[in-house]
Coordinates of C-alpha atoms in Angstrom, one line a residue:
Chain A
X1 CA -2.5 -6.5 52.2
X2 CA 0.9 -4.7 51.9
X3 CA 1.0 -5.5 48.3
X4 CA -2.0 -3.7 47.8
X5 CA 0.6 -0.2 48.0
X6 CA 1.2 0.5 44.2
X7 CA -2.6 1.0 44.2
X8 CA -2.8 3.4 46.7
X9 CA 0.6 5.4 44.7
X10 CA -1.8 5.5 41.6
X11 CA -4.6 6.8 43.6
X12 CA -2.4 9.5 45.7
X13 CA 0.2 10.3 42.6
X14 CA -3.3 10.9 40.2
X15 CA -4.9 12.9 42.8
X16 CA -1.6 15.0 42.9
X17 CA -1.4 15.3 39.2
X18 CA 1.8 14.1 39.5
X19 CA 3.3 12.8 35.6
X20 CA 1.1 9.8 35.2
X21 CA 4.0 7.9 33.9
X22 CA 6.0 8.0 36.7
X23 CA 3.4 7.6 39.2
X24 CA 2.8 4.2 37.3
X25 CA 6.7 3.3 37.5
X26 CA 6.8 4.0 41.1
X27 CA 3.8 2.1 42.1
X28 CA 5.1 -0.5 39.8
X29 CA 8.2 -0.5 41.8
X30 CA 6.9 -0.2 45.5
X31 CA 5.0 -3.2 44.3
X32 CA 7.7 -5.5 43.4
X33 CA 10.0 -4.3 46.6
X34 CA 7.0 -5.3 48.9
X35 CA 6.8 -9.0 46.9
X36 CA 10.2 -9.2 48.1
X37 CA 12.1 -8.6 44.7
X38 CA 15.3 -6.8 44.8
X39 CA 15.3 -3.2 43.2
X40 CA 17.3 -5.0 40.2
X41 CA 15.2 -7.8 40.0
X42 CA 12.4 -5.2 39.9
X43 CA 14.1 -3.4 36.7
X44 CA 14.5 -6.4 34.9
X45 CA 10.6 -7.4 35.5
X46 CA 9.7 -4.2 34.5
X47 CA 12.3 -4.0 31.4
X48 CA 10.4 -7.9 30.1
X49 CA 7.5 -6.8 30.7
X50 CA 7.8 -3.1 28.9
X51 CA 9.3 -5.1 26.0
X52 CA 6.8 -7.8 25.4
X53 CA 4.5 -5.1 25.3
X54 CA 5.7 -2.7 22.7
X55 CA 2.6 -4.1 20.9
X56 CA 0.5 -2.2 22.7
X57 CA 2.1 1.4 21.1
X58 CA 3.2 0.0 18.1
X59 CA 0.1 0.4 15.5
X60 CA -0.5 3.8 17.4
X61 CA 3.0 4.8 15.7
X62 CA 2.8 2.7 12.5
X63 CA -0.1 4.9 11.7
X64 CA 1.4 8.4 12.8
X65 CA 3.2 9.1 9.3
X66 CA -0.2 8.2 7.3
X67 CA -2.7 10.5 9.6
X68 CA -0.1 13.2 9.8
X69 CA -0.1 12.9 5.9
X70 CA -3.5 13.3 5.8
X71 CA -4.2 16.0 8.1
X72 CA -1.6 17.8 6.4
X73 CA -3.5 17.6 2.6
X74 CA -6.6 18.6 4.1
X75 CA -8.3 15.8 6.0
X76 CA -9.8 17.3 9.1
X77 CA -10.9 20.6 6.6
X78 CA -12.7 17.8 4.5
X79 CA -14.3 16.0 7.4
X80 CA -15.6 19.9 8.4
X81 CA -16.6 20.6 5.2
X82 CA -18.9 17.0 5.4
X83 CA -20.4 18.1 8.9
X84 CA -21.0 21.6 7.5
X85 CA -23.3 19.7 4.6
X86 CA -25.0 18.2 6.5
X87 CA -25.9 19.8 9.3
X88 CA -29.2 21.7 8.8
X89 CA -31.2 22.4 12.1
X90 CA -30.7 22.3 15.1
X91 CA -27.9 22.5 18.1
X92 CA -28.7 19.3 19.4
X93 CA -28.4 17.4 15.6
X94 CA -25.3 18.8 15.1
X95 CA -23.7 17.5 18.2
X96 CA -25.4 13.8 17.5
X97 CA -23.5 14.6 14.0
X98 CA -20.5 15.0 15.5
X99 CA -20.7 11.9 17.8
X100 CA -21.9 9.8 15.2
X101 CA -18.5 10.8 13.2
X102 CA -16.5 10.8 15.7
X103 CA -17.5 6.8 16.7
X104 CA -17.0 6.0 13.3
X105 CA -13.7 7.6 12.7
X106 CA -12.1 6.6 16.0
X107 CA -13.6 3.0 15.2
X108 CA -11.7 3.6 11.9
X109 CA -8.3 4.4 13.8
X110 CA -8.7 8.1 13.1
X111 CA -8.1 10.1 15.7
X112 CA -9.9 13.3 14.1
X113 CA -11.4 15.3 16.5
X114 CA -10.8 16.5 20.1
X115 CA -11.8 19.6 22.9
X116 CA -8.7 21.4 21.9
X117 CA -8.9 20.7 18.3
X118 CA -12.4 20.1 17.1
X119 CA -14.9 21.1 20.1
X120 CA -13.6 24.7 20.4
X121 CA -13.3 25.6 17.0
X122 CA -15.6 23.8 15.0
X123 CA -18.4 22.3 17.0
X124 CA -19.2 24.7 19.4
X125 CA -20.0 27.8 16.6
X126 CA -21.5 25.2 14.7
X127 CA -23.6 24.4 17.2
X128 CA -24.1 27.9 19.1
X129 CA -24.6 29.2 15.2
X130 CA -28.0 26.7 14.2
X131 CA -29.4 27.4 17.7
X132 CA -28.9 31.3 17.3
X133 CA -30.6 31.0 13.8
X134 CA -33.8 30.0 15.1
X135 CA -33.8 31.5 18.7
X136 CA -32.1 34.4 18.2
X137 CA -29.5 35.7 20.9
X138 CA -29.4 33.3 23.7
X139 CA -28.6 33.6 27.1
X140 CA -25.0 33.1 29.0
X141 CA -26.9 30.2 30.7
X142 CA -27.8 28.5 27.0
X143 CA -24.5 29.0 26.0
X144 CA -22.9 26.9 28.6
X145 CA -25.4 24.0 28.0
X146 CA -24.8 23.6 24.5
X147 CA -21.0 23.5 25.2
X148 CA -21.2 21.4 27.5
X149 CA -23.2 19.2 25.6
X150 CA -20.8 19.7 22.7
X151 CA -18.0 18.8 25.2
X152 CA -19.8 15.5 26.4
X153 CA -20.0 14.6 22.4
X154 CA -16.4 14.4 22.4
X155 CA -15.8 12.4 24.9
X156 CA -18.9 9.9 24.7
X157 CA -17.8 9.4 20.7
X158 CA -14.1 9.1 21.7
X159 CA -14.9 6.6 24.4
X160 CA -17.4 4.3 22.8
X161 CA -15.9 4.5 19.7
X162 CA -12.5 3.0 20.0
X163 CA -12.9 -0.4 21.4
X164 CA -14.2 -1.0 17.7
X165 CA -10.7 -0.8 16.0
X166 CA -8.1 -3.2 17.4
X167 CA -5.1 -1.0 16.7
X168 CA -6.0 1.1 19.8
X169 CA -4.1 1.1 22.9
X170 CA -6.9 -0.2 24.7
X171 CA -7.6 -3.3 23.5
X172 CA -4.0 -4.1 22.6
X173 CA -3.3 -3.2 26.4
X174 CA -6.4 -5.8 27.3
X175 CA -5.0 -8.3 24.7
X176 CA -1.5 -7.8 26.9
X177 CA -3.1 -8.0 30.2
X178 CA -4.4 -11.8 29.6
X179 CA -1.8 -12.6 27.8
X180 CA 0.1 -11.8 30.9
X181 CA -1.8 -14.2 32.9
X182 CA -2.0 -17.2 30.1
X183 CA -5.3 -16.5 28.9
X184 CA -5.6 -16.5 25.1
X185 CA -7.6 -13.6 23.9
X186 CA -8.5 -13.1 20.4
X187 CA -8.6 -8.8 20.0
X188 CA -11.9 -9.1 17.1
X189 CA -13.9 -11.1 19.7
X190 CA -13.0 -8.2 22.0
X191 CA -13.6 -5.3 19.2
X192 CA -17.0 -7.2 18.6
X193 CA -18.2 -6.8 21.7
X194 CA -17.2 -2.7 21.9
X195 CA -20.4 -2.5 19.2
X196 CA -23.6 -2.8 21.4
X197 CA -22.1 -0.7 23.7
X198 CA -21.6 1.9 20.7
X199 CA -24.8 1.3 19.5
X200 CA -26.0 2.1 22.9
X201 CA -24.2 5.2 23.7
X202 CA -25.5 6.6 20.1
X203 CA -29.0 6.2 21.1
X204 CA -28.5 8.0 24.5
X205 CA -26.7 10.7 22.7
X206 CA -29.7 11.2 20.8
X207 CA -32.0 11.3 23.8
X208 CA -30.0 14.0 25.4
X209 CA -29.3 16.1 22.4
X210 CA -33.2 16.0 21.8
X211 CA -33.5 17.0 25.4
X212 CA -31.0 19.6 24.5
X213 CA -32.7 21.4 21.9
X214 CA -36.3 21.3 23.8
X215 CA -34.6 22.8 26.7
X216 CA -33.0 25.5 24.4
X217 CA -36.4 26.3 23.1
X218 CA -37.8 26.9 26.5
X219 CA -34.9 28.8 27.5
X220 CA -35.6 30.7 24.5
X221 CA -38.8 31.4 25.0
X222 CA -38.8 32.4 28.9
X223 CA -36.1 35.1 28.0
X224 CA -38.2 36.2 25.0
X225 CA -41.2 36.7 27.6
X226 CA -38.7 38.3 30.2
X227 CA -37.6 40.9 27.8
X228 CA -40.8 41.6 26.9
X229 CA -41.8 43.2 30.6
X230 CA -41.1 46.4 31.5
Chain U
X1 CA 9.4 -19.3 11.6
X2 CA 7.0 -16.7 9.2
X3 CA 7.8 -14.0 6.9
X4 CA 6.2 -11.0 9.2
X5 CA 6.3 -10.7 12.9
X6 CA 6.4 -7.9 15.0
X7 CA 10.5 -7.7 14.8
X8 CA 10.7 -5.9 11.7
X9 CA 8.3 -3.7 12.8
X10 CA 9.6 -2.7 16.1
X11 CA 12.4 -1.5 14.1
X12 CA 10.5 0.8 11.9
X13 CA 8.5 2.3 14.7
X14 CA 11.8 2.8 16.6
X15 CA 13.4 4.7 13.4
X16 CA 10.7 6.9 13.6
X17 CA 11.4 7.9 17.3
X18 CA 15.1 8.0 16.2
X19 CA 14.1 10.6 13.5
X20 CA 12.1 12.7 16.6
X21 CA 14.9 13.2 18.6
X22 CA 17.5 13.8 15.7
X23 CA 14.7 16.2 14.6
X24 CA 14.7 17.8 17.6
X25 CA 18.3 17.7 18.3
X26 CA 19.2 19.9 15.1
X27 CA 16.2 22.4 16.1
X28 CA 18.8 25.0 17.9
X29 CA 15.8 27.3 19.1
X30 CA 13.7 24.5 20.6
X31 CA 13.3 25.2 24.4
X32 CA 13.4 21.7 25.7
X33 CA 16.1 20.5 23.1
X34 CA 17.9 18.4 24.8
X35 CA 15.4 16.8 27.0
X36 CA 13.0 15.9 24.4
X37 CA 15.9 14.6 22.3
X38 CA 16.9 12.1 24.9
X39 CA 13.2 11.1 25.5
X40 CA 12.7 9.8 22.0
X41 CA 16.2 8.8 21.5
X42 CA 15.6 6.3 24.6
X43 CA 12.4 5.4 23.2
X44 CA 13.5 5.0 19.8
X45 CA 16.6 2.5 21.2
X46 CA 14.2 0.2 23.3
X47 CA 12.2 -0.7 20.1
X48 CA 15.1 -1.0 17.6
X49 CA 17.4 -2.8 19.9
X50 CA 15.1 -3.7 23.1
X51 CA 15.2 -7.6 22.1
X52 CA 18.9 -7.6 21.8
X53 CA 19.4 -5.9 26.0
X54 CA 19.4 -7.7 29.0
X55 CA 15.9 -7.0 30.5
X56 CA 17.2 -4.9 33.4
X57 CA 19.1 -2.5 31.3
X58 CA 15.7 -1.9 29.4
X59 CA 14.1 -1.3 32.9
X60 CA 16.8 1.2 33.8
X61 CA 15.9 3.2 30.2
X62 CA 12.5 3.5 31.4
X63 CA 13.6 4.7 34.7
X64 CA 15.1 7.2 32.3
X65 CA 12.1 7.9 30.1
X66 CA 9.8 8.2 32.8
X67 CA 11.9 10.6 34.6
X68 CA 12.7 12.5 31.6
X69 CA 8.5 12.9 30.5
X70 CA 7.9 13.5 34.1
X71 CA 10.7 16.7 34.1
X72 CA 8.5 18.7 31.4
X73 CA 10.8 17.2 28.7
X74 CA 8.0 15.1 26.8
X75 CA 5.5 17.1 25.1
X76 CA 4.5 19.5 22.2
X77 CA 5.5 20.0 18.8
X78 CA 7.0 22.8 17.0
X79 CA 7.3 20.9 13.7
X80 CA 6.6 22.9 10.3
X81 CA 3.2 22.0 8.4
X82 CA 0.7 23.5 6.3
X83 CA -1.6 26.3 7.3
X84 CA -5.1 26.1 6.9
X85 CA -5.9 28.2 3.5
X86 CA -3.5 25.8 2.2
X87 CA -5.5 22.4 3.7
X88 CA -8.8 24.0 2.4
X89 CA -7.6 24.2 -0.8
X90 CA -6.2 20.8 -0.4
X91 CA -9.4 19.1 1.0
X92 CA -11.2 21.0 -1.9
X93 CA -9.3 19.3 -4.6
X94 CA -8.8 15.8 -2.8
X95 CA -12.4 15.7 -1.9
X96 CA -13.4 12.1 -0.3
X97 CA -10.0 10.3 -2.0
X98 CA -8.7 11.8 1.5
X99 CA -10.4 9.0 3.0
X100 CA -9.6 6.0 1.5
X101 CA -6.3 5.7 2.5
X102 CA -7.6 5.6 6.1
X103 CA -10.1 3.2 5.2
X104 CA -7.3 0.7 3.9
X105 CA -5.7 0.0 7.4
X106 CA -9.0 -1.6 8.9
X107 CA -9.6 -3.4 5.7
X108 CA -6.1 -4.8 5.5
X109 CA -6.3 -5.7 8.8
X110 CA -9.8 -7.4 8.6
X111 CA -8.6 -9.3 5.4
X112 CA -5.3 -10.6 6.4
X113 CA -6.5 -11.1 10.0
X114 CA -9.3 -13.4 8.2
X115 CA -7.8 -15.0 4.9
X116 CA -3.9 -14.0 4.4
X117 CA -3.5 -15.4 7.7
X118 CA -4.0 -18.9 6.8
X119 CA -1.4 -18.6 4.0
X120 CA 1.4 -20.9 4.1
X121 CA 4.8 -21.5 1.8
X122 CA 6.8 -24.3 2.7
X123 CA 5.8 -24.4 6.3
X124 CA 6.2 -20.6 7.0
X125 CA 3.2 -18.8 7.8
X126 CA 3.1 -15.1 6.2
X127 CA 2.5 -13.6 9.5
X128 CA 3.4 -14.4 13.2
X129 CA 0.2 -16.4 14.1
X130 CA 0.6 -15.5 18.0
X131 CA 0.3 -11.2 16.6
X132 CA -1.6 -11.3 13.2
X133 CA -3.9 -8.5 13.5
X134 CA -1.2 -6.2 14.6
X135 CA 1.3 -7.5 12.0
X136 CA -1.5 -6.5 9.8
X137 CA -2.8 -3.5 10.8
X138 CA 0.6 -2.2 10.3
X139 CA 0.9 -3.7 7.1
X140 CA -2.0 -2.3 6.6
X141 CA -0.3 1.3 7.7
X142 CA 2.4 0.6 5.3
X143 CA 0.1 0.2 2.5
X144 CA -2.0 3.3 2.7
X145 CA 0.9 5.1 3.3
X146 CA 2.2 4.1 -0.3
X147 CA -1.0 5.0 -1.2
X148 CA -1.3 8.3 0.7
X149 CA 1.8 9.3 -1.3
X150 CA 0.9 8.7 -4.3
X151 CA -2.1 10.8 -3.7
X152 CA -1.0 13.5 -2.2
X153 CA 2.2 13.3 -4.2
X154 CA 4.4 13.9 -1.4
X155 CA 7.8 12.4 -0.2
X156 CA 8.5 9.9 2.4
X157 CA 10.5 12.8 4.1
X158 CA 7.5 14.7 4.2
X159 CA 5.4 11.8 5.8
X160 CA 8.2 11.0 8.2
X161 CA 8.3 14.9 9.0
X162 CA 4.4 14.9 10.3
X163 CA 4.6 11.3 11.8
X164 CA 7.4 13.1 14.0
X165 CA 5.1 16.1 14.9
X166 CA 2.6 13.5 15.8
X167 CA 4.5 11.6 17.5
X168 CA 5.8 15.0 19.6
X169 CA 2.2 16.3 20.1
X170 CA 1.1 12.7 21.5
X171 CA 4.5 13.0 23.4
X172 CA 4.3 10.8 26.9
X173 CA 0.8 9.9 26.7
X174 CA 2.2 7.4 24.0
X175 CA 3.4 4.8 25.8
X176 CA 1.3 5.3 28.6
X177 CA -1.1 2.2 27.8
X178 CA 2.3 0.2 27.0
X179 CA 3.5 1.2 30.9
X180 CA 0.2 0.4 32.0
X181 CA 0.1 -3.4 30.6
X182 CA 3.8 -3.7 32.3
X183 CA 2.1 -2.8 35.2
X184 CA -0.3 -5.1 35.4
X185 CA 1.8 -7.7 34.6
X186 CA 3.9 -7.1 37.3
X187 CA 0.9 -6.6 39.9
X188 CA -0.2 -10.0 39.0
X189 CA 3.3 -11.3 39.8
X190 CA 2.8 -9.7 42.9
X191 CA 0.1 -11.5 43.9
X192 CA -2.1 -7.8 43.8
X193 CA -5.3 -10.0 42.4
X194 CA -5.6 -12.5 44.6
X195 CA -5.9 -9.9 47.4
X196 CA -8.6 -7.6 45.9
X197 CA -10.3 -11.4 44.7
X198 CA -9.7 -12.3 48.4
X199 CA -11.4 -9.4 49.9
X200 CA -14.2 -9.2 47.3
X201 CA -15.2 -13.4 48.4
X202 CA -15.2 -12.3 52.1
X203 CA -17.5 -9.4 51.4
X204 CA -19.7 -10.7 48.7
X205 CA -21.0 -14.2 47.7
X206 CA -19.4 -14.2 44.4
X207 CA -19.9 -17.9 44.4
X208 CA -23.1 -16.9 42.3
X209 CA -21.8 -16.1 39.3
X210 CA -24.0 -13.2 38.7
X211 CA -22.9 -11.5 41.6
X212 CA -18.8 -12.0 40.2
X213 CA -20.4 -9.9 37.3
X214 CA -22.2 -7.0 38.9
X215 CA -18.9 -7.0 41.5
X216 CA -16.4 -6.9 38.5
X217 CA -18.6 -4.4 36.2
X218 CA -19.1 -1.7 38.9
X219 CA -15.5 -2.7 40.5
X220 CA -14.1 -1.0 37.8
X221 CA -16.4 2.1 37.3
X222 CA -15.6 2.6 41.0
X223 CA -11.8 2.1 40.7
X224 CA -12.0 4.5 37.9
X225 CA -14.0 7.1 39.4
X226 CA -10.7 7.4 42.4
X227 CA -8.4 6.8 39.8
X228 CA -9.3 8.8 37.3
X229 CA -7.9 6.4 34.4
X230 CA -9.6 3.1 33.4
X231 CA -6.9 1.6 32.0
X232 CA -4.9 1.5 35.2
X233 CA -8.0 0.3 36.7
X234 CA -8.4 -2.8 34.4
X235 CA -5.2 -3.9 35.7
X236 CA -6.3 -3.9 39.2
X237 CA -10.2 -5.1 38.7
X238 CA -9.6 -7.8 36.0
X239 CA -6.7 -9.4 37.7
X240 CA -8.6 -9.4 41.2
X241 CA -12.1 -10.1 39.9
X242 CA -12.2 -10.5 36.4
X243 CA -10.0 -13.3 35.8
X244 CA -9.9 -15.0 38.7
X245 CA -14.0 -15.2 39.8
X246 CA -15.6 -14.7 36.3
X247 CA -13.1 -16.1 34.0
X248 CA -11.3 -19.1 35.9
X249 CA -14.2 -19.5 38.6
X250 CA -17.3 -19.7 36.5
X251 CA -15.9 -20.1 32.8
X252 CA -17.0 -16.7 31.6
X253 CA -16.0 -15.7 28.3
X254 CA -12.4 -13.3 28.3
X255 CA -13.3 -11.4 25.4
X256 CA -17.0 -9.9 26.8
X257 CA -15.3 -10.0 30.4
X258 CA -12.6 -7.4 29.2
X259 CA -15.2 -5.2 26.4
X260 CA -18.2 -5.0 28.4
X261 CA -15.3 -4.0 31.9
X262 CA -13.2 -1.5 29.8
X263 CA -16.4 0.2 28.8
X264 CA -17.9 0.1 32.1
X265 CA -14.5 1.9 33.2
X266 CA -15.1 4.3 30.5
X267 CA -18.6 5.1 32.5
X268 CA -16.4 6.1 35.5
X269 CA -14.4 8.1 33.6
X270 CA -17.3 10.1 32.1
X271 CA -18.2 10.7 36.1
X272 CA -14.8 11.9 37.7
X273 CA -13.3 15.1 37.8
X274 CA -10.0 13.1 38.2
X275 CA -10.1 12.2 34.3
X276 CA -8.9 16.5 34.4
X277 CA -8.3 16.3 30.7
X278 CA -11.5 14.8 29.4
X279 CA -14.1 16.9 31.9
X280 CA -12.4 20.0 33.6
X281 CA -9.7 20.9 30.6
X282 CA -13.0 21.5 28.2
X283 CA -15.0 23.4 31.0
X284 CA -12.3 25.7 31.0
X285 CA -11.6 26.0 27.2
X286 CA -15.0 26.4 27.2
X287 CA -15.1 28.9 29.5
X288 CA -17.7 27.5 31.4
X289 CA -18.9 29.1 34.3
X290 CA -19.2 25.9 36.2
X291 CA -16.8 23.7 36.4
X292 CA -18.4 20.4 36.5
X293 CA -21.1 21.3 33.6
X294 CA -19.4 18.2 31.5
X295 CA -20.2 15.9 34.4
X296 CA -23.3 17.2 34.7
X297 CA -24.2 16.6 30.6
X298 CA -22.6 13.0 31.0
X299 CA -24.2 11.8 34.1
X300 CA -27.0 10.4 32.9
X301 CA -25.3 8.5 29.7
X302 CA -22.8 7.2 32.2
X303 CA -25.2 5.4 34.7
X304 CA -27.5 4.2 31.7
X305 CA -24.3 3.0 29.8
X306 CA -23.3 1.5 33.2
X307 CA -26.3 -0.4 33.8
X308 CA -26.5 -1.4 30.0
X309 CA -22.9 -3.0 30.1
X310 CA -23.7 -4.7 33.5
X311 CA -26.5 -6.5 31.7
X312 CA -25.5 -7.4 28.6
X313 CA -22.4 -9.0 30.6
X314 CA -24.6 -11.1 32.7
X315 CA -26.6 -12.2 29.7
X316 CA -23.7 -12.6 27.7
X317 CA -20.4 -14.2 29.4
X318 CA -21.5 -17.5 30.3
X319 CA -23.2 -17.9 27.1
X320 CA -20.8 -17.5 24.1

């Protein structure tokens, strides 16, 4: 049971919001002291173990000078400028845009996209902008659904989007895992079965950005009839 | 012996660290200047010359990096790049071509993982067999890079100048996954799995092979939800129920065991207001008058994702 220590450190150090990184050294040492390892002998199983998996960051880095390239001529405006095209209608088809691009591009190793980066300035007034040109000015209330909604696109896209492309630190860190305990993986087989899950989480986005724009509507609508009372 | 393996590699992702912190070094006005140098230099050294150091001297420069990221030392970039009338006007005359270069890196990597793989001259494979698709996604890398030059006729400084500000912005977070597989190495050592697998038997009759499933897939959207991070919840759930009840118990298939449990991590994460970056960062950059509205918009994609993962697992694991 003692053993079972380094996961109560993650789960204490996380709830803290102590660095993450540490917290995982620590538990990582508590751990091995526990075992009965010597703080060394620790190191040194930590050091192997940090080595042999330098896999896991290295396409993230290999691919850092290319994106950075990218983004720099323009490919993020570009990617806007598509979305923009595109997007006629409504609030809710503009956030299943964005999730639908934002799966393919992660699935692609592109990381475009992000609440700082993307949601703030580009999706939200997109989407705010299509639902205030057919309801008119909408209420605080409104507001905060369609950015939430916006927000959820983000991280529903990121999420089932990148066990598709096996350059990504999570399937790489997988791949390490069972290699760790002698159990051949093979990192397609693994990307192959991110897609039904993808597929899946597309489908639901749809649902709820259709539920989106209904509720919008009726939102709309009541505060239409509200204004209209003396 | 092959012509490509991850060595060469290594080296090159090392330099670029090894750029960082010189770049940050010379930057007299940067706040954190010396700090973030050392991260990156540290960094930079365990992937050029890692191979070459006794393993508990490379556990002592983590010590180091760790401490350093922890400190404040680790993140943000105050690199030079273009501003954005300039990447308009870019995007405007580059048009889709902007894409293809990014397209190359899964394509290289699909076609050498599938044909160059096999290629042999004089008994030397062309890449590492044990790491092909890595060796050849960053070949792949290499190659659109060429190609993303000649494009945007730029320089390689230029490239290696925004793979540093990357590489700053990302800062920490970057090896995170990297400290996480260590980790889970070292808990299986530890004999971590075999307790959780031990108290998982006594409480449920995992000697049905369905029940390992539904016990592994919400295992890990549970471990997530407290720990806020599903990745340091693989380590925990697949070596304590993953591996030992589904994969070496009842022969279930590794690859759908850690897809369909990685994803049903990802569930958790959509759920806890522990993942602070992914929900309660945005409901304040949002400005959002309550706090858990991204929960509250994920909840219902997360328990029908859940259920759909948990499923398709038990259809699929003992099957393919």
């Amino acid at each position: 049971m003692i053993v079972l220590v380094g996961i109560a450190i993650i789960v204490a150090g996380f709830a803290l919001r102590l660095n993450t990184l540490l917290v995982v050294l620590v538990s990582g040492i508590a751990t091995g002291l526990v075992s009965g390892m010597s703080f060394n002998d620790v190191m040194a199983e930590f050091g192997r173990l940090f080595l042999t998996n330098r896999f896991v960051t290295l396409p993230a880095v290999m691919m850092l000078p290319l994106v950075g390239l990218l983004e720099r001529h323009g490919l993020r405006e570009r990617a806007e400028a598509l979305i923009r095209q595109w997007a006629s209608a409504t609030a809710g088809r503009v956030i299943l845009l964005y999730t639908g691009v934002r799966q393919v591009a992660i699935a692609l190793g592109i990381n475009v996209g992000g609440h700082v980066s993307a949601v703030r300035p580009l999706l939200v007034p997109l989407a705010e902008g299509a639902a205030r040109a057919s309801h008119g000015i909408l209420r605080k209330s409104t507001v905060d659904r369609i950015r939430a909604h916006a927000a959820a696109a983000e991280n529903v896209g990121n999420f089932f989007g990148e066990d598709i492309f096996i350059a990504v630190g999570s399937i790489l860190l997988m791949k390490g895992f069972f290699e760790g305990v002698k159990i051949p993986v093979n990192v397609w087989a693994i990307a192959f079965w991110g897609i039904p899950t993808a597929v899946a989480a597309f489908l639901l986005m749809g649902w709820r950005t259709r539920a989106l724009d209904r509720e919008i509507a009726r939102e709309a609508a009541a505060a239409a009839e509200e204004d209209q009372q003396p | 012996m092959s012509f490509l393996d991850l060595g060469e590699f290594y080296v090159l992702a090392g330099a670029l660290m090894v750029a960082t912190a010189v770049r940050v070094g010379l930057d007299a006005g940067h706040p954190r200047r010396w700090g973030l140098a050392s991260f990156w230099a540290l960094l930079g050294v365990t992937f050029v010359f890692g191979s070459h150091f006794p393993p508990a001297v490379v556990g002592y420069l983590v010590l180091g990096i760790a401490v350093l990221a922890a400190t404040g030392n680790a993140q943000g970039s105050r690199e030079a790049t273009t501003g954005p009338a300039e990447r308009v006007a870019s995007a405007a005359r580059l048009g889709n071509r902007l894409f293809w270069p990014a397209v190359l890196v899964p394509a290289t990597a699909l076609v050498g993982s599938l044909f160059l793989g096999q290629v042999r001259w004089r008994g030397h494979f062309l890449a590492d067999p044990a790491n092909r698709s890595v060796i050849f996604v960053c070949a792949g890398s290499l190659i659109a890079l060429a190609t993303a030059l000649r494009l945007t006729r730029s320089s390689l400084g230029t490239a290696v100048g925004e793979g540093s500000r990357l590489l700053q912005t990302v800062g920490w977070a970057l090896i995170l996954p990297q400290a996480l597989a260590a980790l889970g190495g070292l808990f299986a050592q530890a004999g971590v799995g075999m307790v959780v697998a031990g108290l998982v038997e006594r409480a449920l009759p995992t000697q049905h092979a369905p029940v390992a499933v539904a016990a592994y897939c919400l295992g890990m959207f549970l471990f997530t939800l407290c720990m806020g991070n599903a990745f340091a919840a693989f380590a925990v759930v697949t070596g304590g129920i993953g591996v030992p009840l589904i994969v070496q118990a009842h022969g279930g298939n590794p690859a759908i065991v850690a897809a369909l449990g990685m994803l049903s991590g990802f569930c958790g994460t959509l759920l806890t207001p522990m993942a602070a970056n992914f929900n309660l960062v945005p409901a304040m950059l949002l400005e959002l008058d309550d706090k858990n509205a991204v929960i509250k918009a994920q909840a219902p994609i997360a328990v029908a994702l859940l259920a759909f993962n948990l499923l398709l697992m038990e259809f699929c694991v003992y099957r393919f």
